[in-house]
PDB file of C-alpha atoms in Angstrom:
ATOM      1  CA  MET A  28      95.520  41.721 -29.463  1.00  0.00           C
ATOM      2  CA  ASN A  29      97.160  38.468 -31.007  1.00  0.00           C
ATOM      3  CA  PRO A  30      95.311  35.627 -30.088  1.00  0.00           C
ATOM      4  CA  LEU A  31      98.628  33.484 -30.305  1.00  0.00           C
ATOM      5  CA  SER A  32     100.889  35.378 -28.163  1.00  0.00           C
ATOM      6  CA  ARG A  33     103.414  34.199 -26.055  1.00  0.00           C
ATOM      7  CA  GLU A  34     101.824  35.080 -23.004  1.00  0.00           C
ATOM      8  CA  ASN A  35      98.476  33.228 -24.093  1.00  0.00           C
ATOM      9  CA  LEU A  36     100.552  30.226 -25.105  1.00  0.00           C
ATOM     10  CA  THR A  37     102.177  30.189 -22.040  1.00  0.00           C
ATOM     11  CA  ALA A  38      98.820  30.417 -20.115  1.00  0.00           C
ATOM     12  CA  VAL A  39      97.508  27.302 -22.159  1.00  0.00           C
ATOM     13  CA  ALA A  40     100.631  25.206 -21.317  1.00  0.00           C
ATOM     14  CA  THR A  41     100.318  25.918 -17.608  1.00  0.00           C
ATOM     15  CA  VAL A  42      96.578  25.069 -17.469  1.00  0.00           C
ATOM     16  CA  VAL A  43      96.995  21.598 -19.711  1.00  0.00           C
ATOM     17  CA  THR A  44     100.082  20.688 -17.349  1.00  0.00           C
ATOM     18  CA  ILE A  45      98.300  21.317 -14.067  1.00  0.00           C
ATOM     19  CA  LEU A  46      95.302  19.245 -15.475  1.00  0.00           C
ATOM     20  CA  ALA A  47      97.339  16.479 -16.990  1.00  0.00           C
ATOM     21  CA  ALA A  48      99.196  16.266 -13.397  1.00  0.00           C
ATOM     22  CA  PHE A  49      95.935  16.219 -11.736  1.00  0.00           C
ATOM     23  CA  PHE A  50      94.638  13.300 -13.818  1.00  0.00           C
ATOM     24  CA  LEU A  51      97.586  11.299 -13.098  1.00  0.00           C
ATOM     25  CA  TYR A  52      97.787  12.149  -9.727  1.00  0.00           C
ATOM     26  CA  THR A  53      93.951  11.069  -9.747  1.00  0.00           C
ATOM     27  CA  LEU A  54      94.684   8.006 -11.571  1.00  0.00           C
ATOM     28  CA  HIS A  55      97.370   6.985  -9.331  1.00  0.00           C
ATOM     29  CA  ARG A  56      95.771   7.616  -6.384  1.00  0.00           C
ATOM     30  CA  GLN A  57      92.743   5.616  -7.598  1.00  0.00           C
ATOM     31  CA  ARG A  58      95.011   2.910  -8.729  1.00  0.00           C
ATOM     32  CA  LYS A  59      96.458   2.254  -4.867  1.00  0.00           C
ATOM     33  CA  TYR A  60      93.053   0.761  -3.745  1.00  0.00           C
ATOM     34  CA  LEU A  61      92.169  -1.374  -6.932  1.00  0.00           C
ATOM     35  CA  PRO A  62      93.417  -5.289  -7.891  1.00  0.00           C
ATOM     36  CA  PRO A  63      96.320  -5.328  -9.317  1.00  0.00           C
ATOM     37  CA  GLY A  64      96.910  -5.963 -13.517  1.00  0.00           C
ATOM     38  CA  PRO A  65      98.438  -5.291 -16.836  1.00  0.00           C
ATOM     39  CA  LYS A  66      99.989  -2.046 -17.537  1.00  0.00           C
ATOM     40  CA  SER A  67      97.861   0.825 -18.025  1.00  0.00           C
ATOM     41  CA  TYR A  68      98.301   4.005 -20.209  1.00  0.00           C
ATOM     42  CA  PRO A  69      96.539   7.557 -19.963  1.00  0.00           C
ATOM     43  CA  LEU A  70      93.357   7.267 -22.168  1.00  0.00           C
ATOM     44  CA  ILE A  71      93.321   3.796 -23.397  1.00  0.00           C
ATOM     45  CA  GLY A  72      93.916   2.239 -20.318  1.00  0.00           C
ATOM     46  CA  SER A  73      95.166  -1.167 -21.094  1.00  0.00           C
ATOM     47  CA  LEU A  74      93.249  -1.493 -24.258  1.00  0.00           C
ATOM     48  CA  LEU A  75      96.681  -2.792 -26.158  1.00  0.00           C
ATOM     49  CA  GLU A  76      96.537  -5.799 -23.635  1.00  0.00           C
ATOM     50  CA  TRP A  77      93.194  -6.631 -23.986  1.00  0.00           C
ATOM     51  CA  PRO A  78      92.679 -10.109 -25.625  1.00  0.00           C
ATOM     52  CA  GLN A  79      91.415 -10.015 -29.129  1.00  0.00           C
ATOM     53  CA  GLY A  80      90.004 -13.800 -28.420  1.00  0.00           C
ATOM     54  CA  GLN A  81      90.298 -16.877 -26.335  1.00  0.00           C
ATOM     55  CA  GLU A  82      90.700 -14.512 -23.479  1.00  0.00           C
ATOM     56  CA  TRP A  83      90.236 -17.270 -21.045  1.00  0.00           C
ATOM     57  CA  PHE A  84      94.226 -18.101 -22.271  1.00  0.00           C
ATOM     58  CA  THR A  85      95.207 -14.156 -21.327  1.00  0.00           C
ATOM     59  CA  PHE A  86      93.205 -13.990 -17.682  1.00  0.00           C
ATOM     60  CA  THR A  87      94.856 -17.090 -16.521  1.00  0.00           C
ATOM     61  CA  LYS A  88      98.431 -15.704 -17.476  1.00  0.00           C
ATOM     62  CA  TRP A  89      97.367 -12.202 -15.766  1.00  0.00           C
ATOM     63  CA  ARG A  90      96.220 -14.641 -12.668  1.00  0.00           C
ATOM     64  CA  ASP A  91      99.900 -16.334 -12.504  1.00  0.00           C
ATOM     65  CA  LEU A  92     101.362 -12.803 -12.737  1.00  0.00           C
ATOM     66  CA  TYR A  93      98.645 -10.401 -10.568  1.00  0.00           C
ATOM     67  CA  GLY A  94      96.935 -13.240  -8.564  1.00  0.00           C
ATOM     68  CA  ASP A  95      93.150 -13.798  -8.053  1.00  0.00           C
ATOM     69  CA  ILE A  96      91.425 -11.030  -8.710  1.00  0.00           C
ATOM     70  CA  ASN A  97      92.441  -8.548 -11.412  1.00  0.00           C
ATOM     71  CA  TYR A  98      91.684  -5.416 -12.305  1.00  0.00           C
ATOM     72  CA  VAL A  99      91.388  -3.414 -16.052  1.00  0.00           C
ATOM     73  CA  ASN A 100      90.712  -0.331 -17.420  1.00  0.00           C
ATOM     74  CA  VAL A 101      89.997  -1.138 -21.093  1.00  0.00           C
ATOM     75  CA  ALA A 102      89.336   2.938 -22.546  1.00  0.00           C
ATOM     76  CA  GLY A 103      87.902   4.056 -19.531  1.00  0.00           C
ATOM     77  CA  THR A 104      85.469   0.922 -18.664  1.00  0.00           C
ATOM     78  CA  ASN A 105      86.448  -0.774 -15.393  1.00  0.00           C
ATOM     79  CA  ILE A 106      86.595  -4.299 -15.605  1.00  0.00           C
ATOM     80  CA  VAL A 107      87.039  -6.905 -12.502  1.00  0.00           C
ATOM     81  CA  ILE A 108      88.124 -10.050 -13.234  1.00  0.00           C
ATOM     82  CA  LEU A 109      87.773 -13.168 -10.957  1.00  0.00           C
ATOM     83  CA  ASN A 110      90.174 -15.928 -11.705  1.00  0.00           C
ATOM     84  CA  SER A 111      89.643 -18.544  -9.439  1.00  0.00           C
ATOM     85  CA  LEU A 112      86.441 -20.334  -7.818  1.00  0.00           C
ATOM     86  CA  GLU A 113      87.210 -19.457  -4.185  1.00  0.00           C
ATOM     87  CA  SER A 114      87.239 -15.202  -5.362  1.00  0.00           C
ATOM     88  CA  ALA A 115      84.189 -15.944  -7.698  1.00  0.00           C
ATOM     89  CA  ASN A 116      82.330 -17.348  -4.807  1.00  0.00           C
ATOM     90  CA  THR A 117      83.398 -14.800  -2.127  1.00  0.00           C
ATOM     91  CA  LEU A 118      82.461 -11.786  -4.049  1.00  0.00           C
ATOM     92  CA  LEU A 119      79.347 -12.867  -6.067  1.00  0.00           C
ATOM     93  CA  ASN A 120      77.607 -16.025  -3.864  1.00  0.00           C
ATOM     94  CA  THR A 121      78.907 -14.606   0.139  1.00  0.00           C
ATOM     95  CA  ARG A 122      78.832 -11.001  -0.645  1.00  0.00           C
ATOM     96  CA  GLY A 123      76.351 -11.816  -3.601  1.00  0.00           C
ATOM     97  CA  ALA A 124      73.919  -8.736  -2.477  1.00  0.00           C
ATOM     98  CA  VAL A 125      76.496  -6.309  -2.473  1.00  0.00           C
ATOM     99  CA  ASN A 126      78.769  -7.491  -5.699  1.00  0.00           C
ATOM    100  CA  SER A 127      76.564  -9.111  -7.659  1.00  0.00           C
ATOM    101  CA  ASP A 128      75.368  -7.061 -10.670  1.00  0.00           C
ATOM    102  CA  ARG A 129      74.848  -6.840 -14.279  1.00  0.00           C
ATOM    103  CA  PRO A 130      77.289  -4.102 -16.481  1.00  0.00           C
ATOM    104  CA  TYR A 131      74.979  -2.102 -18.852  1.00  0.00           C
ATOM    105  CA  LEU A 132      76.324  -3.370 -22.497  1.00  0.00           C
ATOM    106  CA  HIS A 133      75.957  -0.384 -25.155  1.00  0.00           C
ATOM    107  CA  LEU A 134      75.733  -3.019 -27.598  1.00  0.00           C
ATOM    108  CA  ALA A 135      73.580  -5.729 -26.724  1.00  0.00           C
ATOM    109  CA  ASN A 136      71.413  -3.306 -24.163  1.00  0.00           C
ATOM    110  CA  GLY A 137      71.045  -0.218 -26.334  1.00  0.00           C
ATOM    111  CA  LEU A 138      71.675  -0.604 -29.903  1.00  0.00           C
ATOM    112  CA  ILE A 139      70.239  -4.194 -30.489  1.00  0.00           C
ATOM    113  CA  GLY A 140      67.512  -3.442 -27.396  1.00  0.00           C
ATOM    114  CA  TRP A 141      67.818  -6.509 -25.067  1.00  0.00           C
ATOM    115  CA  LYS A 142      67.880  -3.966 -22.257  1.00  0.00           C
ATOM    116  CA  ASN A 143      64.300  -5.289 -21.173  1.00  0.00           C
ATOM    117  CA  SER A 144      65.212  -8.901 -21.203  1.00  0.00           C
ATOM    118  CA  PRO A 145      65.327 -10.634 -17.734  1.00  0.00           C
ATOM    119  CA  ILE A 146      68.353 -12.041 -18.397  1.00  0.00           C
ATOM    120  CA  MET A 147      70.004  -8.622 -19.664  1.00  0.00           C
ATOM    121  CA  CYS A 148      68.895  -6.263 -17.575  1.00  0.00           C
ATOM    122  CA  THR A 149      70.506  -4.611 -14.479  1.00  0.00           C
ATOM    123  CA  ALA A 150      69.531  -5.260 -11.132  1.00  0.00           C
ATOM    124  CA  SER A 151      68.087  -2.035 -11.108  1.00  0.00           C
ATOM    125  CA  ASP A 152      65.882  -2.343 -13.749  1.00  0.00           C
ATOM    126  CA  PRO A 153      62.168  -2.635 -12.498  1.00  0.00           C
ATOM    127  CA  ILE A 154      61.676  -5.953 -14.158  1.00  0.00           C
ATOM    128  CA  PHE A 155      64.546  -7.619 -12.848  1.00  0.00           C
ATOM    129  CA  LYS A 156      62.942  -8.906  -9.455  1.00  0.00           C
ATOM    130  CA  PRO A 157      59.785 -10.048 -10.907  1.00  0.00           C
ATOM    131  CA  GLY A 158      61.492 -11.795 -13.898  1.00  0.00           C
ATOM    132  CA  ARG A 159      64.512 -13.193 -11.561  1.00  0.00           C
ATOM    133  CA  GLN A 160      61.400 -14.405  -9.123  1.00  0.00           C
ATOM    134  CA  MET A 161      59.442 -15.920 -12.235  1.00  0.00           C
ATOM    135  CA  MET A 162      62.316 -17.956 -12.906  1.00  0.00           C
ATOM    136  CA  LEU A 163      63.394 -18.951  -9.359  1.00  0.00           C
ATOM    137  CA  SER A 164      59.747 -20.305  -9.243  1.00  0.00           C
ATOM    138  CA  ALA A 165      60.288 -22.350 -11.942  1.00  0.00           C
ATOM    139  CA  VAL A 166      63.681 -23.416 -11.696  1.00  0.00           C
ATOM    140  CA  GLY A 167      65.060 -22.279  -8.279  1.00  0.00           C
ATOM    141  CA  SER A 168      64.371 -25.306  -5.910  1.00  0.00           C
ATOM    142  CA  ASN A 169      64.552 -28.924  -5.610  1.00  0.00           C
ATOM    143  CA  LYS A 170      61.085 -29.388  -5.615  1.00  0.00           C
ATOM    144  CA  ALA A 171      60.774 -27.490  -8.743  1.00  0.00           C
ATOM    145  CA  LEU A 172      63.476 -29.480 -10.519  1.00  0.00           C
ATOM    146  CA  ASP A 173      62.128 -33.047  -9.235  1.00  0.00           C
ATOM    147  CA  SER A 174      59.190 -32.171 -11.376  1.00  0.00           C
ATOM    148  CA  TYR A 175      60.931 -32.277 -14.806  1.00  0.00           C
ATOM    149  CA  ILE A 176      63.058 -35.304 -13.990  1.00  0.00           C
ATOM    150  CA  SER A 177      61.219 -37.592 -16.114  1.00  0.00           C
ATOM    151  CA  MET A 178      61.190 -35.545 -19.115  1.00  0.00           C
ATOM    152  CA  VAL A 179      64.748 -34.705 -18.887  1.00  0.00           C
ATOM    153  CA  GLU A 180      65.456 -38.762 -18.399  1.00  0.00           C
ATOM    154  CA  TYR A 181      63.110 -38.693 -22.055  1.00  0.00           C
ATOM    155  CA  GLU A 182      64.948 -36.372 -23.562  1.00  0.00           C
ATOM    156  CA  ALA A 183      68.488 -38.186 -22.785  1.00  0.00           C
ATOM    157  CA  HIS A 184      66.789 -41.203 -24.068  1.00  0.00           C
ATOM    158  CA  ARG A 185      65.966 -39.403 -27.411  1.00  0.00           C
ATOM    159  CA  PHE A 186      69.669 -38.044 -27.533  1.00  0.00           C
ATOM    160  CA  ILE A 187      71.011 -41.635 -27.422  1.00  0.00           C
ATOM    161  CA  TYR A 188      68.711 -42.771 -29.779  1.00  0.00           C
ATOM    162  CA  ARG A 189      69.846 -39.986 -32.575  1.00  0.00           C
ATOM    163  CA  LEU A 190      73.446 -40.708 -31.806  1.00  0.00           C
ATOM    164  CA  LYS A 191      72.821 -44.505 -32.178  1.00  0.00           C
ATOM    165  CA  GLY A 192      71.028 -43.860 -35.431  1.00  0.00           C
ATOM    166  CA  ASP A 193      73.458 -41.471 -36.806  1.00  0.00           C
ATOM    167  CA  PRO A 194      77.132 -41.959 -34.947  1.00  0.00           C
ATOM    168  CA  ASP A 195      79.205 -39.179 -36.860  1.00  0.00           C
ATOM    169  CA  PRO A 196      81.370 -37.558 -34.573  1.00  0.00           C
ATOM    170  CA  LYS A 197      80.730 -34.163 -36.386  1.00  0.00           C
ATOM    171  CA  GLN A 198      76.896 -34.614 -35.305  1.00  0.00           C
ATOM    172  CA  LEU A 199      77.597 -34.873 -31.645  1.00  0.00           C
ATOM    173  CA  GLN A 200      77.433 -31.353 -30.815  1.00  0.00           C
ATOM    174  CA  TYR A 201      74.042 -30.650 -33.006  1.00  0.00           C
ATOM    175  CA  TYR A 202      72.313 -33.241 -30.898  1.00  0.00           C
ATOM    176  CA  LEU A 203      73.803 -32.001 -27.788  1.00  0.00           C
ATOM    177  CA  ARG A 204      72.181 -28.817 -28.688  1.00  0.00           C
ATOM    178  CA  LYS A 205      69.267 -30.122 -29.642  1.00  0.00           C
ATOM    179  CA  MET A 206      68.664 -31.979 -26.514  1.00  0.00           C
ATOM    180  CA  ALA A 207      69.140 -28.977 -24.448  1.00  0.00           C
ATOM    181  CA  GLY A 208      66.874 -26.617 -26.578  1.00  0.00           C
ATOM    182  CA  THR A 209      64.309 -29.280 -26.625  1.00  0.00           C
ATOM    183  CA  ILE A 210      64.274 -29.435 -22.585  1.00  0.00           C
ATOM    184  CA  ILE A 211      64.419 -25.289 -22.607  1.00  0.00           C
ATOM    185  CA  LEU A 212      61.084 -25.091 -24.996  1.00  0.00           C
ATOM    186  CA  LYS A 213      59.348 -27.824 -23.119  1.00  0.00           C
ATOM    187  CA  ILE A 214      59.829 -26.267 -19.232  1.00  0.00           C
ATOM    188  CA  VAL A 215      59.536 -22.437 -20.530  1.00  0.00           C
ATOM    189  CA  TYR A 216      56.968 -22.931 -23.224  1.00  0.00           C
ATOM    190  CA  GLY A 217      55.525 -26.777 -23.014  1.00  0.00           C
ATOM    191  CA  TYR A 218      56.458 -27.085 -26.680  1.00  0.00           C
ATOM    192  CA  ASP A 219      57.355 -30.529 -28.040  1.00  0.00           C
ATOM    193  CA  VAL A 220      60.299 -30.384 -30.592  1.00  0.00           C
ATOM    194  CA  LYS A 221      59.641 -31.883 -33.845  1.00  0.00           C
ATOM    195  CA  ALA A 222      61.656 -34.815 -35.013  1.00  0.00           C
ATOM    196  CA  GLY A 223      64.684 -33.821 -37.510  1.00  0.00           C
ATOM    197  CA  ARG A 224      65.429 -30.369 -37.505  1.00  0.00           C
ATOM    198  CA  ASP A 225      63.163 -27.722 -35.841  1.00  0.00           C
ATOM    199  CA  GLU A 226      62.805 -24.203 -36.365  1.00  0.00           C
ATOM    200  CA  TYR A 227      62.399 -23.172 -32.899  1.00  0.00           C
ATOM    201  CA  VAL A 228      65.776 -24.868 -31.568  1.00  0.00           C
ATOM    202  CA  GLU A 229      67.284 -23.523 -34.583  1.00  0.00           C
ATOM    203  CA  LEU A 230      66.216 -19.859 -33.915  1.00  0.00           C
ATOM    204  CA  ILE A 231      67.530 -20.730 -29.787  1.00  0.00           C
ATOM    205  CA  GLU A 232      70.889 -21.417 -31.295  1.00  0.00           C
ATOM    206  CA  ALA A 233      70.943 -18.343 -33.293  1.00  0.00           C
ATOM    207  CA  VAL A 234      69.703 -16.092 -30.612  1.00  0.00           C
ATOM    208  CA  ASN A 235      72.444 -17.791 -28.314  1.00  0.00           C
ATOM    209  CA  ARG A 236      75.035 -17.423 -30.698  1.00  0.00           C
ATOM    210  CA  ASP A 237      73.993 -13.869 -31.401  1.00  0.00           C
ATOM    211  CA  ILE A 238      73.916 -13.345 -27.588  1.00  0.00           C
ATOM    212  CA  THR A 239      77.555 -14.604 -26.856  1.00  0.00           C
ATOM    213  CA  GLN A 240      78.855 -12.318 -29.685  1.00  0.00           C
ATOM    214  CA  ALA A 241      77.507  -9.262 -28.333  1.00  0.00           C
ATOM    215  CA  ILE A 242      78.101  -9.606 -24.641  1.00  0.00           C
ATOM    216  CA  THR A 243      81.970 -10.972 -25.246  1.00  0.00           C
ATOM    217  CA  PRO A 244      84.103  -8.214 -23.630  1.00  0.00           C
ATOM    218  CA  GLY A 245      86.324  -7.044 -26.311  1.00  0.00           C
ATOM    219  CA  ASN A 246      84.175  -7.972 -29.301  1.00  0.00           C
ATOM    220  CA  PHE A 247      82.567  -4.732 -29.967  1.00  0.00           C
ATOM    221  CA  THR A 248      84.291  -1.058 -29.284  1.00  0.00           C
ATOM    222  CA  VAL A 249      81.040   0.608 -28.095  1.00  0.00           C
ATOM    223  CA  ASP A 250      81.665  -1.283 -25.200  1.00  0.00           C
ATOM    224  CA  PHE A 251      84.550   0.810 -24.147  1.00  0.00           C
ATOM    225  CA  ILE A 252      83.939   3.690 -26.116  1.00  0.00           C
ATOM    226  CA  PRO A 253      79.948   4.899 -25.866  1.00  0.00           C
ATOM    227  CA  ALA A 254      80.653   7.715 -27.887  1.00  0.00           C
ATOM    228  CA  CYS A 255      80.958   5.168 -30.652  1.00  0.00           C
ATOM    229  CA  ILE A 256      77.099   4.591 -30.388  1.00  0.00           C
ATOM    230  CA  TYR A 257      76.223   8.096 -31.984  1.00  0.00           C
ATOM    231  CA  VAL A 258      78.171   6.762 -34.998  1.00  0.00           C
ATOM    232  CA  ALA A 259      76.221   3.861 -35.491  1.00  0.00           C
ATOM    233  CA  LEU A 260      72.880   5.819 -34.945  1.00  0.00           C
ATOM    234  CA  SER A 261      73.858   8.325 -37.714  1.00  0.00           C
ATOM    235  CA  LEU A 262      74.578   5.535 -40.227  1.00  0.00           C
ATOM    236  CA  ARG A 263      70.525   4.941 -40.127  1.00  0.00           C
ATOM    237  CA  PHE A 264      70.056   8.118 -41.729  1.00  0.00           C
ATOM    238  CA  ILE A 265      73.164   7.520 -44.498  1.00  0.00           C
TER     239      ILE A 265
END
């Protein structure tokens, strides 16, 4: 029997047509209950519309076109964008127990290995609640924050002193980052930052820079197409 006979090809074409029709029907049905957003295409969704940088400009344009809450499907990854303070407060604060969570990012959580970090793990992770309680005990109340006032004021004075000694505008951002890093290291580890450049402050800046790059939507294809993770893993053996 010829596997490429007209009857077989007709049967295959019929099955493919039925599956495609079912897929489009399901997609249309789901879309009815989702917030408005940019045009979506089969398989790739709104991948062609997704910004490659400075995404806040695109999100602002979408707010003007579609409203405060937008839905985007990027190659199978569902993204809801809250484009106003009111919508963010309502969904993430007032209804935070239902709506607030963290996405699993295949690059940051999986490949890089930050899935066990309290700031990156999802709400279902066993370390999430203990880590959150630990952070709240340190900075989650006015009483706790009051205990840091004198230290923060001292670091603010040091910031002004540094700026006075070197008023170069190019150094302003560095001094601000150093003040923030100093306060964080003092609160979390009780570490006193050294004068001049401090290796731990620079380490914090490097980690923050890497995290920002890793979690920014659209920066890495693997977060939208998880199958790409197997390509990255296979490179280890080459």
